[in-house]
Amino acid sequence: MKEIVKREGLEWIKAFALGMIIFVFIRIFFFSNYVVEGESMLPTLEDGNKVVVNKLGYETENLERFDVIVFHANEEEDFVKRVIGLPGDKVEYREDMLFINGKQVKETFLKHYREQSPGSYLTGDFTLEDLTGVERVPEGKLFVLGDNRLGSWDSRQFGFISEEQVVGKVNLRYWPLEEMDVSF
C-alpha cells in the first residue's frame, strides 16, 4: 500500500513539473503580460491596465490596420500603439480625417474623444512626406499612433517602427476585471 501511495505521489509530482514546464514554454514563446504605462492610448487602454500580447498567433504580414500592438521602443521600454500605416500605404491627415492611399478611413475608436472635443481637431494635418521625407510606408516598417492623439509620443515624432520591433498583438485586457475586453 505504501508503495502505491509513493508511486502515485511521484506521478503527481511529474505531472505538476511537466505542467509547469509547458506553462513556462507557452508564456515565453506564445503570450506575454504587459502593464500599460502612460496615457497615450486613452481611452482604449489606461495607465495600469494589464493586457495579454499574442506573440505567436500573428505574423507581421498578418497585422491589420488599427491592430493594437506592443513593440520594443528601445532596449528598456516597450510601447503600446495602434497600427495606422502598413507597408506601401500613403498616410495623410486632413481636417482631422485619416486618408489611406487617398481614401478616407473612419477611426471609430476615436469617437469618445471626438464627442468630448466637438469642433476641435484631435490629429493635426500631416502627410508622411511632411513627417518622414517619404511618401509611403517602406517595406518592413509600420506607422503607429496612440489613440490619445493630443498626448501621444508616436510615429509622428519618432518615425516608422520596424516590423522586427513588434512583440505582438494585444488580444486581451484582463485588468481591471470590470474592463476586461478583447476588441480594441
XYZ file of N, CA, C and O in Angstrom:
736
model
N 0.822 -1.201 0.000
C 0.000 0.000 0.000
C 0.868 1.267 0.000
O 0.586 2.206 -0.720
N 1.932 1.246 0.831
C 2.833 2.375 0.890
C 3.501 2.629 -0.459
O 3.682 3.765 -0.880
N 3.841 1.559 -1.142
C 4.492 1.645 -2.450
C 3.557 2.300 -3.477
O 3.988 3.108 -4.304
N 2.273 1.962 -3.409
C 1.291 2.540 -4.341
C 1.153 4.040 -4.096
O 1.151 4.840 -5.038
N 1.052 4.445 -2.839
C 0.932 5.861 -2.495
C 2.191 6.607 -2.936
O 2.109 7.706 -3.486
N 3.345 6.004 -2.719
C 4.610 6.623 -3.118
C 4.676 6.807 -4.636
O 5.057 7.866 -5.137
N 4.291 5.757 -5.372
C 4.287 5.834 -6.832
C 3.295 6.886 -7.332
O 3.589 7.649 -8.246
N 2.117 6.902 -6.728
C 1.104 7.871 -7.141
C 1.564 9.297 -6.835
O 1.375 10.217 -7.633
N 2.196 9.493 -5.690
C 2.746 10.807 -5.343
C 3.805 11.246 -6.329
O 3.845 12.403 -6.755
N 4.648 10.317 -6.731
C 5.683 10.609 -7.712
C 5.065 10.983 -9.063
O 5.532 11.915 -9.733
N 4.016 10.297 -9.449
C 3.314 10.613 -10.702
C 2.718 12.019 -10.647
O 2.768 12.754 -11.635
N 2.158 12.395 -9.498
C 1.600 13.744 -9.346
C 2.705 14.797 -9.455
O 2.522 15.834 -10.077
N 3.830 14.545 -8.866
C 4.958 15.481 -8.939
C 5.443 15.613 -10.374
O 5.687 16.721 -10.864
N 5.541 14.487 -11.095
C 5.942 14.534 -12.502
C 4.936 15.330 -13.335
O 5.317 16.150 -14.168
N 3.647 15.078 -13.098
C 2.596 15.786 -13.844
C 2.656 17.285 -13.560
O 2.543 18.113 -14.471
N 2.858 17.654 -12.301
C 2.948 19.065 -11.935
C 4.170 19.707 -12.598
O 4.077 20.798 -13.168
N 5.317 19.038 -12.538
C 6.539 19.567 -13.146
C 6.373 19.730 -14.653
O 6.761 20.758 -15.224
N 5.785 18.728 -15.305
C 5.542 18.828 -16.743
C 4.593 19.990 -17.057
O 4.814 20.752 -17.999
N 3.566 20.133 -16.252
C 2.629 21.246 -16.429
C 3.320 22.588 -16.292
O 3.066 23.519 -17.062
N 4.210 22.715 -15.323
C 4.944 23.968 -15.143
C 5.863 24.246 -16.326
O 5.973 25.378 -16.783
N 6.520 23.219 -16.837
C 7.404 23.384 -17.997
C 6.593 23.841 -19.210
O 6.986 24.766 -19.919
N 5.441 23.232 -19.434
C 4.577 23.626 -20.552
C 4.098 25.060 -20.357
O 4.115 25.860 -21.291
N 3.695 25.409 -19.141
C 3.233 26.768 -18.847
C 4.335 27.788 -19.151
O 4.096 28.799 -19.814
N 5.542 27.533 -18.665
C 6.657 28.457 -18.889
C 6.964 28.561 -20.386
O 7.180 29.659 -20.909
N 6.967 27.438 -21.099
C 7.224 27.439 -22.537
C 6.186 28.303 -23.268
O 6.539 29.150 -24.096
N 4.909 28.101 -22.955
C 3.839 28.887 -23.589
C 3.995 30.354 -23.241
O 3.877 31.228 -24.100
N 4.285 30.640 -21.987
C 4.415 32.023 -21.523
C 5.573 32.734 -22.228
O 5.472 33.881 -22.624
N 6.678 32.052 -22.410
C 7.856 32.676 -23.030
C 7.674 32.854 -24.531
O 7.996 33.901 -25.082
N 7.135 31.847 -25.209
C 7.130 31.869 -26.667
C 5.801 32.266 -27.310
O 5.777 32.652 -28.469
N 4.695 32.180 -26.592
C 3.403 32.424 -27.221
C 2.673 33.667 -26.709
O 2.059 34.375 -27.483
N 2.705 33.917 -25.413
C 1.956 35.025 -24.827
C 2.808 35.744 -23.796
O 3.661 35.137 -23.168
N 2.553 37.031 -23.625
C 3.211 37.817 -22.580
C 2.192 38.730 -21.934
O 1.235 39.166 -22.589
N 2.424 39.030 -20.688
C 1.611 40.021 -19.977
C 2.339 41.349 -20.051
O 3.562 41.391 -19.947
N 1.590 42.408 -20.197
C 2.158 43.748 -20.162
C 1.269 44.638 -19.328
O 0.053 44.466 -19.311
N 1.884 45.591 -18.663
C 1.157 46.611 -17.927
C 1.286 47.895 -18.725
O 2.403 48.319 -19.054
N 0.162 48.494 -19.059
C 0.155 49.737 -19.836
C 0.654 50.864 -18.939
O 0.183 51.025 -17.812
N 1.611 51.620 -19.450
C 2.135 52.777 -18.729
C 1.886 54.023 -19.556
O 2.179 54.052 -20.746
N 1.337 55.036 -18.928
C 1.105 56.300 -19.602
C -0.304 56.433 -20.153
O -1.143 55.545 -19.978
N -0.525 57.544 -20.831
C -1.865 57.896 -21.292
C -1.989 57.979 -22.804
O -2.984 58.455 -23.326
N -1.003 57.484 -23.547
C -1.013 57.654 -24.997
C -2.099 56.850 -25.699
O -2.447 57.157 -26.828
N -2.647 55.830 -25.041
C -3.694 55.016 -25.672
C -5.079 55.266 -25.072
O -6.014 54.515 -25.341
N -5.213 56.316 -24.252
C -6.536 56.650 -23.717
C -7.501 56.937 -24.843
O -7.096 57.491 -25.857
N -8.750 56.644 -24.753
C -9.439 55.945 -23.672
C -9.427 54.425 -23.850
O -9.950 53.696 -23.021
N -8.825 53.936 -24.921
C -8.836 52.497 -25.211
C -8.150 51.706 -24.114
O -8.697 50.723 -23.612
N -6.942 52.110 -23.773
C -6.176 51.476 -22.704
C -5.705 52.567 -21.755
O -5.238 53.616 -22.196
N -5.826 52.294 -20.461
C -5.468 53.284 -19.455
C -4.217 52.863 -18.710
O -3.867 51.683 -18.676
N -3.572 53.832 -18.097
C -2.398 53.569 -17.274
C -2.750 52.516 -16.221
O -3.744 52.637 -15.522
N -1.959 51.460 -16.156
C -2.203 50.396 -15.185
C -3.001 49.219 -15.708
O -3.071 48.181 -15.053
N -3.627 49.363 -16.885
C -4.335 48.211 -17.466
C -3.330 47.088 -17.700
O -2.177 47.329 -18.053
N -3.797 45.856 -17.534
C -2.956 44.696 -17.818
C -3.512 44.004 -19.048
O -4.710 43.775 -19.146
N -2.618 43.700 -19.976
C -3.029 43.109 -21.246
C -2.209 41.851 -21.537
O -1.105 41.682 -21.026
N -2.791 40.988 -22.375
C -2.096 39.809 -22.867
C -1.746 40.070 -24.322
O -2.592 40.489 -25.114
N -0.485 39.824 -24.653
C 0.008 40.040 -26.004
C 0.291 38.686 -26.639
O 1.010 37.872 -26.080
N -0.311 38.463 -27.803
C -0.117 37.231 -28.562
C 1.165 37.378 -29.368
O 1.243 38.185 -30.288
N 2.173 36.587 -29.028
C 3.469 36.666 -29.703
C 3.572 35.701 -30.874
O 4.438 35.841 -31.718
N 2.707 34.707 -30.924
C 2.855 33.670 -31.941
C 1.752 33.691 -32.979
O 2.012 33.476 -34.149
N 0.531 33.939 -32.578
C -0.599 33.816 -33.483
C -0.680 34.919 -34.507
O -1.678 35.079 -35.177
N 0.347 35.702 -34.620
C 0.370 36.761 -35.616
C 1.688 36.664 -36.362
O 2.671 36.154 -35.867
N 1.689 37.138 -37.525
C 2.906 37.384 -38.283
C 2.798 38.833 -38.701
O 1.699 39.330 -38.948
N 3.917 39.525 -38.793
C 3.808 40.949 -39.103
C 3.076 41.176 -40.417
O 2.371 42.168 -40.558
N 3.179 40.232 -41.349
C 2.426 40.421 -42.596
C 0.927 40.226 -42.386
O 0.132 40.601 -43.234
N 0.526 39.650 -41.244
C -0.895 39.487 -40.931
C -1.447 40.621 -40.089
O -2.634 40.635 -39.788
N -0.590 41.560 -39.681
C -1.086 42.706 -38.929
C -2.016 43.506 -39.826
O -1.776 43.644 -41.023
N -3.060 44.011 -39.222
C -4.036 44.800 -39.963
C -4.056 46.218 -39.427
O -3.673 46.469 -38.278
N -4.524 47.119 -40.269
C -4.696 48.494 -39.849
C -5.606 48.528 -38.624
O -6.590 47.811 -38.544
N -5.219 49.301 -37.655
C -5.930 49.526 -36.393
C -5.697 48.438 -35.354
O -6.243 48.516 -34.261
N -4.880 47.416 -35.654
C -4.486 46.475 -34.602
C -3.707 47.245 -33.534
O -2.929 48.157 -33.848
N -3.910 46.877 -32.276
C -3.138 47.439 -31.177
C -1.984 46.476 -30.918
O -2.201 45.280 -30.732
N -0.765 47.020 -30.935
C 0.427 46.182 -30.805
C 1.327 46.688 -29.678
O 1.229 47.841 -29.254
N 2.206 45.807 -29.245
C 3.297 46.166 -28.347
C 4.573 46.017 -29.159
O 4.736 45.048 -29.903
N 5.480 46.987 -29.024
C 6.758 46.911 -29.735
C 7.872 47.447 -28.853
O 7.627 48.207 -27.910
N 9.082 47.005 -29.159
C 10.263 47.479 -28.439
C 10.600 48.881 -28.932
O 11.038 49.040 -30.074
N 10.422 49.875 -28.077
C 10.770 51.247 -28.443
C 12.285 51.443 -28.368
O 12.867 52.166 -29.167
N 12.894 50.795 -27.395
C 14.353 50.803 -27.228
C 14.711 49.576 -26.397
O 13.865 48.709 -26.193
N 15.919 49.513 -25.889
C 16.349 48.316 -25.164
C 15.640 48.136 -23.829
O 15.579 47.033 -23.297
N 15.098 49.220 -23.262
C 14.473 49.141 -21.947
C 12.962 49.294 -21.959
O 12.306 48.931 -20.989
N 12.390 49.859 -22.997
C 10.964 50.181 -22.990
C 10.216 49.523 -24.128
O 10.725 49.429 -25.247
N 9.001 49.124 -23.822
C 8.057 48.666 -24.837
C 6.900 49.658 -24.862
O 6.476 50.154 -23.817
N 6.390 49.949 -26.066
C 5.261 50.860 -26.219
C 4.058 50.096 -26.743
O 4.197 49.094 -27.445
N 2.882 50.611 -26.424
C 1.618 50.105 -26.956
C 1.064 51.197 -27.863
O 0.874 52.326 -27.419
N 0.815 50.862 -29.125
C 0.265 51.829 -30.092
C -0.656 51.104 -31.053
O -0.725 49.882 -31.092
N -1.323 51.884 -31.889
C -2.234 51.347 -32.893
C -1.593 51.464 -34.270
O -1.038 52.510 -34.616
N -1.665 50.395 -35.052
C -1.126 50.399 -36.413
C -2.043 51.246 -37.297
O -3.234 50.981 -37.397
N -1.469 52.246 -37.927
C -2.218 53.117 -38.842
C -1.770 52.861 -40.280
O -2.579 52.686 -41.170
N -0.465 52.849 -40.495
C 0.063 52.666 -41.843
C 0.834 51.370 -41.987
O 1.712 51.070 -41.186
N 0.485 50.613 -43.004
C 1.146 49.346 -43.338
C 2.106 49.583 -44.505
O 1.997 50.599 -45.201
N 3.043 48.664 -44.746
C 3.976 48.854 -45.855
C 3.254 49.152 -47.182
O 2.277 48.492 -47.526
N 3.718 50.199 -47.858
C 3.127 50.602 -49.136
C 2.039 51.647 -49.010
O 1.617 52.242 -50.003
N 1.559 51.907 -47.780
C 0.472 52.876 -47.578
C 0.965 54.313 -47.675
O 2.062 54.645 -47.228
N 0.110 55.143 -48.224
C 0.304 56.586 -48.212
C -0.652 57.116 -47.142
O -1.872 56.951 -47.264
N -0.130 57.687 -46.071
C -0.926 58.123 -44.924
C -0.963 59.637 -44.880
O 0.062 60.302 -45.027
N -2.180 60.157 -44.657
C -2.348 61.608 -44.596
C -3.503 61.936 -43.656
O -4.485 61.205 -43.591
N -3.372 63.039 -42.927
C -4.476 63.575 -42.127
C -4.804 64.954 -42.647
O -3.901 65.793 -42.820
N -6.095 65.170 -42.905
C -6.590 66.482 -43.324
C -7.863 66.754 -42.548
O -8.784 65.930 -42.546
N -7.889 67.892 -41.876
C -9.071 68.312 -41.116
C -9.577 67.190 -40.213
O -10.775 66.904 -40.161
N -8.644 66.564 -39.503
C -8.935 65.522 -38.510
C -9.494 64.242 -39.121
O -10.119 63.443 -38.431
N -9.261 64.034 -40.407
C -9.715 62.810 -41.066
C -8.510 62.061 -41.624
O -7.613 62.666 -42.205
N -8.522 60.738 -41.435
C -7.450 59.880 -41.916
C -7.722 59.490 -43.366
O -8.828 59.067 -43.700
N -6.681 59.618 -44.187
C -6.745 59.167 -45.570
C -5.619 58.166 -45.789
O -4.461 58.449 -45.498
N -5.992 56.988 -46.271
C -5.013 55.959 -46.617
C -5.107 55.759 -48.123
O -6.179 55.465 -48.651
N -3.994 55.963 -48.799
C -3.942 55.830 -50.257
C -5.031 56.658 -50.938
O -5.666 56.225 -51.889
N -5.260 57.859 -50.393
C -6.212 58.802 -50.980
C -7.662 58.597 -50.592
O -8.515 59.396 -50.960
N -7.981 57.555 -49.822
C -9.375 57.290 -49.429
C -9.556 57.508 -47.938
O -8.744 57.059 -47.128
N -10.654 58.193 -47.578
C -10.926 58.433 -46.166
C -11.244 57.111 -45.457
O -11.982 56.275 -45.976
N -10.655 56.953 -44.260
C -10.862 55.758 -43.450
C -11.358 56.214 -42.082
O -10.734 57.059 -41.441
N -12.496 55.679 -41.656
C -13.079 56.056 -40.353
C -12.284 55.425 -39.218
O -11.861 54.282 -39.299
N -12.122 56.191 -38.153
C -11.459 55.722 -36.936
C -12.487 55.706 -35.806
O -12.537 56.605 -34.977
N -13.297 54.678 -35.762
C -14.399 54.610 -34.798
C -13.913 54.594 -33.354
O -14.635 55.036 -32.461
N -12.710 54.110 -33.116
C -12.164 54.056 -31.760
C -11.887 55.446 -31.190
O -11.645 55.589 -29.998
N -11.921 56.499 -32.015
C -11.718 57.874 -31.546
C -13.027 58.589 -31.226
O -13.017 59.754 -30.833
N -14.147 57.907 -31.384
C -15.463 58.513 -31.173
C -15.572 59.175 -29.798
O -16.051 60.297 -29.676
N -15.096 58.483 -28.759
C -15.166 59.001 -27.393
C -14.470 60.361 -27.290
O -15.006 61.305 -26.724
N -13.261 60.470 -27.845
C -12.524 61.730 -27.805
C -13.209 62.811 -28.631
O -13.252 63.971 -28.228
N -13.705 62.445 -29.771
C -14.363 63.449 -30.621
C -15.610 64.016 -29.951
O -15.913 65.198 -30.092
N -16.337 63.171 -29.221
C -17.520 63.645 -28.501
C -17.137 64.609 -27.381
O -17.886 65.526 -27.066
N -15.977 64.411 -26.774
C -15.513 65.281 -25.693
C -14.953 66.599 -26.209
O -14.851 67.554 -25.457
N -14.561 66.648 -27.475
C -13.919 67.838 -28.034
C -14.592 68.283 -29.321
O -13.948 68.364 -30.371
N -15.907 68.581 -29.262
C -16.571 68.987 -30.509
C -15.961 70.277 -31.059
O -15.648 71.197 -30.320
N -15.751 70.285 -32.364
C -15.227 71.471 -33.024
C -13.714 71.612 -32.985
O -13.175 72.540 -33.571
N -13.014 70.714 -32.278
C -11.553 70.806 -32.278
C -10.961 69.533 -32.885
O -11.587 68.483 -32.876
N -9.759 69.657 -33.395
C -9.100 68.528 -34.045
C -8.299 67.715 -33.033
O -7.603 68.271 -32.189
N -8.371 66.414 -33.167
C -7.555 65.518 -32.347
C -6.191 65.286 -32.979
O -5.199 65.111 -32.288
N -6.163 65.240 -34.294
C -4.929 64.938 -35.027
C -4.664 66.072 -36.006
O -5.501 66.367 -36.853
N -3.519 66.692 -35.862
C -3.161 67.778 -36.763
C -2.919 67.272 -38.178
O -2.637 66.091 -38.393
N -3.034 68.173 -39.131
C -2.807 67.822 -40.534
C -1.348 67.423 -40.752
O -0.436 68.064 -40.233
N -1.136 66.359 -41.524
C 0.207 65.957 -41.923
C 0.122 64.956 -43.056
O -0.905 64.349 -43.308
N 1.237 64.817 -43.747
C 1.439 63.723 -44.698
C 2.687 62.981 -44.238
O 3.502 63.526 -43.487
N 2.832 61.746 -44.688
C 4.051 61.006 -44.358
C 5.285 61.757 -44.832
O 6.303 61.796 -44.150
N 5.165 62.349 -46.012
C 6.305 63.066 -46.566
C 6.704 64.236 -45.672
O 7.891 64.487 -45.465
N 5.700 64.943 -45.102
C 5.993 66.038 -44.167
C 6.800 65.531 -42.964
O 7.735 66.185 -42.510
N 6.400 64.382 -42.441
C 6.995 63.866 -41.200
C 8.277 63.084 -41.413
O 9.184 63.139 -40.588
N 8.324 62.295 -42.491
C 9.416 61.331 -42.639
C 10.277 61.547 -43.874
O 11.322 60.913 -44.002
N 9.794 62.361 -44.795
C 10.544 62.585 -46.028
C 10.245 61.568 -47.115
O 10.797 61.650 -48.202
N 9.390 60.591 -46.827
C 8.984 59.620 -47.846
C 7.468 59.635 -47.968
O 6.750 59.953 -47.024
N 6.982 59.287 -49.156
C 5.551 59.365 -49.435
C 4.768 58.166 -48.914
O 3.603 58.270 -48.581
N 5.405 56.994 -48.868
C 4.724 55.756 -48.467
C 5.491 55.047 -47.357
O 6.701 55.211 -47.233
N 4.763 54.233 -46.595
C 5.398 53.429 -45.553
C 6.319 52.421 -46.242
O 5.862 51.655 -47.094
N 7.608 52.413 -45.898
C 8.539 51.485 -46.543
C 8.255 50.028 -46.179
O 7.644 49.738 -45.147
N 8.728 49.116 -47.020
C 8.617 47.679 -46.722
C 9.306 47.405 -45.392
O 10.358 47.975 -45.100
N 8.695 46.534 -44.594
C 9.281 46.156 -43.316
C 9.063 47.165 -42.208
O 9.607 47.019 -41.110
N 8.275 48.197 -42.487
C 8.030 49.261 -41.499
C 6.533 49.417 -41.241
O 5.696 48.997 -42.038
N 6.210 50.056 -40.111
C 4.829 50.377 -39.749
C 4.777 51.818 -39.254
O 5.742 52.329 -38.683
N 3.633 52.453 -39.464
C 3.382 53.791 -38.926
C 2.344 53.626 -37.833
O 1.251 53.111 -38.084
N 2.684 54.028 -36.593
C 1.812 53.788 -35.440
C 1.465 55.095 -34.748
O 2.272 56.027 -34.713
N 0.254 55.148 -34.198
C -0.192 56.305 -33.431
C -0.864 55.829 -32.145
O -1.464 54.760 -32.109
N -0.790 56.657 -31.114
C -1.567 56.417 -29.909
C -2.971 56.949 -30.112
O -3.190 57.882 -30.893
N -3.950 56.383 -29.417
C -5.329 56.857 -29.545
C -5.515 58.246 -28.937
O -6.377 59.001 -29.367
N -4.726 58.586 -27.943
C -4.759 59.917 -27.339
C -3.875 60.823 -28.187
O -2.745 61.128 -27.844
N -4.399 61.233 -29.318
C -3.601 61.937 -30.321
C -2.970 63.223 -29.796
O -1.919 63.629 -30.265
N -3.614 63.863 -28.839
C -3.071 65.115 -28.317
C -1.981 64.867 -27.273
O -1.243 65.781 -26.929
N -1.869 63.638 -26.781
C -0.889 63.353 -25.731
C -0.089 62.097 -25.976
O 0.312 61.436 -25.025
N 0.143 61.751 -27.230
C 0.864 60.524 -27.548
C 2.183 60.832 -28.231
O 2.248 61.682 -29.125
N 3.212 60.148 -27.815
C 4.503 60.192 -28.496
C 4.532 58.972 -29.393
O 4.504 57.837 -28.921
N 4.515 59.184 -30.703
C 4.326 58.078 -31.640
C 5.086 58.329 -32.933
O 6.026 59.125 -32.947
N 4.681 57.676 -34.014
C 5.415 57.787 -35.281
C 5.483 59.207 -35.816
O 6.342 59.505 -36.649
N 4.626 60.084 -35.347
C 4.726 61.481 -35.770
C 6.018 62.104 -35.250
O 6.558 63.017 -35.866
N 6.503 61.591 -34.111
C 7.737 62.114 -33.535
C 8.935 61.208 -33.839
O 10.003 61.702 -34.203
N 8.796 59.889 -33.665
C 9.961 59.009 -33.806
C 10.022 58.263 -35.131
O 10.934 57.490 -35.377
N 9.061 58.498 -36.012
C 9.101 57.879 -37.333
C 8.555 56.462 -37.347
O 7.850 56.035 -36.437
N 8.874 55.750 -38.394
C 8.383 54.376 -38.571
C 9.003 53.456 -37.534
O 10.096 53.717 -37.036
N 8.299 52.352 -37.257
C 8.920 51.290 -36.479
C 9.173 50.127 -37.421
O 8.460 49.947 -38.412
N 10.180 49.361 -37.107
C 10.500 48.175 -37.898
C 9.604 47.021 -37.475
O 9.267 46.886 -36.289
N 9.221 46.184 -38.423
C 8.412 45.016 -38.085
C 9.130 44.108 -37.093
O 8.488 43.406 -36.322
N 10.461 44.142 -37.084
C 11.228 43.324 -36.135
C 11.058 43.805 -34.700
O 11.312 43.060 -33.762
N 10.657 45.068 -34.521
C 10.451 45.601 -33.177
C 9.148 45.104 -32.550
O 8.977 45.207 -31.342
N 8.236 44.589 -33.357
C 6.917 44.194 -32.862
C 7.036 42.944 -31.989
O 7.583 41.938 -32.405
N 6.509 43.057 -30.773
C 6.466 41.920 -29.852
C 5.244 41.068 -30.166
O 5.315 39.853 -30.216
N 4.103 41.739 -30.385
C 2.879 41.012 -30.683
C 1.671 41.915 -30.648
O 1.765 43.116 -30.400
N 0.544 41.295 -30.889
C -0.736 41.993 -30.949
C -1.453 41.853 -29.605
O -1.485 40.769 -29.014
N -2.031 42.952 -29.133
C -2.792 42.913 -27.886
C -4.107 42.192 -28.163
O -4.879 42.611 -29.021
N -4.324 41.082 -27.439
C -5.526 40.279 -27.639
C -6.536 40.396 -26.510
O -7.706 40.078 -26.703
N -6.085 40.811 -25.331
C -6.970 40.788 -24.168
C -6.525 41.813 -23.147
O -5.338 41.897 -22.826
N -7.476 42.598 -22.663
C -7.244 43.404 -21.460
C -7.929 42.636 -20.345
O -9.132 42.379 -20.415
N -7.188 42.243 -19.300
C -7.773 41.438 -18.243
C -7.804 42.145 -16.895
O -8.364 41.616 -15.934
N -7.218 43.326 -16.818
C -7.277 44.066 -15.567
C -7.407 45.533 -15.855
O -6.701 46.033 -16.724
N -8.293 46.197 -15.190
C -9.205 45.743 -14.150
C -10.289 44.829 -14.715
O -10.685 44.973 -15.878
N -10.744 43.927 -13.885
C -11.696 42.904 -14.335
C -12.951 43.495 -14.961
O -13.445 42.970 -15.967
N -13.457 44.594 -14.409
C -14.687 45.167 -14.950
C -14.493 45.781 -16.324
O -15.468 46.086 -17.021
N -13.244 45.925 -16.760
C -12.958 46.454 -18.097
C -12.380 45.392 -19.027
O -11.814 45.725 -20.076
N -12.526 44.116 -18.656
C -11.995 43.036 -19.489
C -12.564 43.180 -20.897
O -13.761 43.419 -21.072
N -11.690 43.047 -21.896
C -12.129 43.258 -23.279
C -11.184 42.536 -24.227
O -10.007 42.364 -23.936
N -11.718 42.156 -25.385
C -10.900 41.520 -26.416
C -10.948 42.290 -27.743
O -10.361 41.864 -28.725
N -11.660 43.399 -27.772
C -11.731 44.180 -29.017
C -11.261 45.602 -28.740
O -11.682 46.236 -27.785
N -10.375 46.082 -29.604
C -9.801 47.393 -29.402
C -9.926 48.233 -30.646
O -9.288 49.136 -30.915
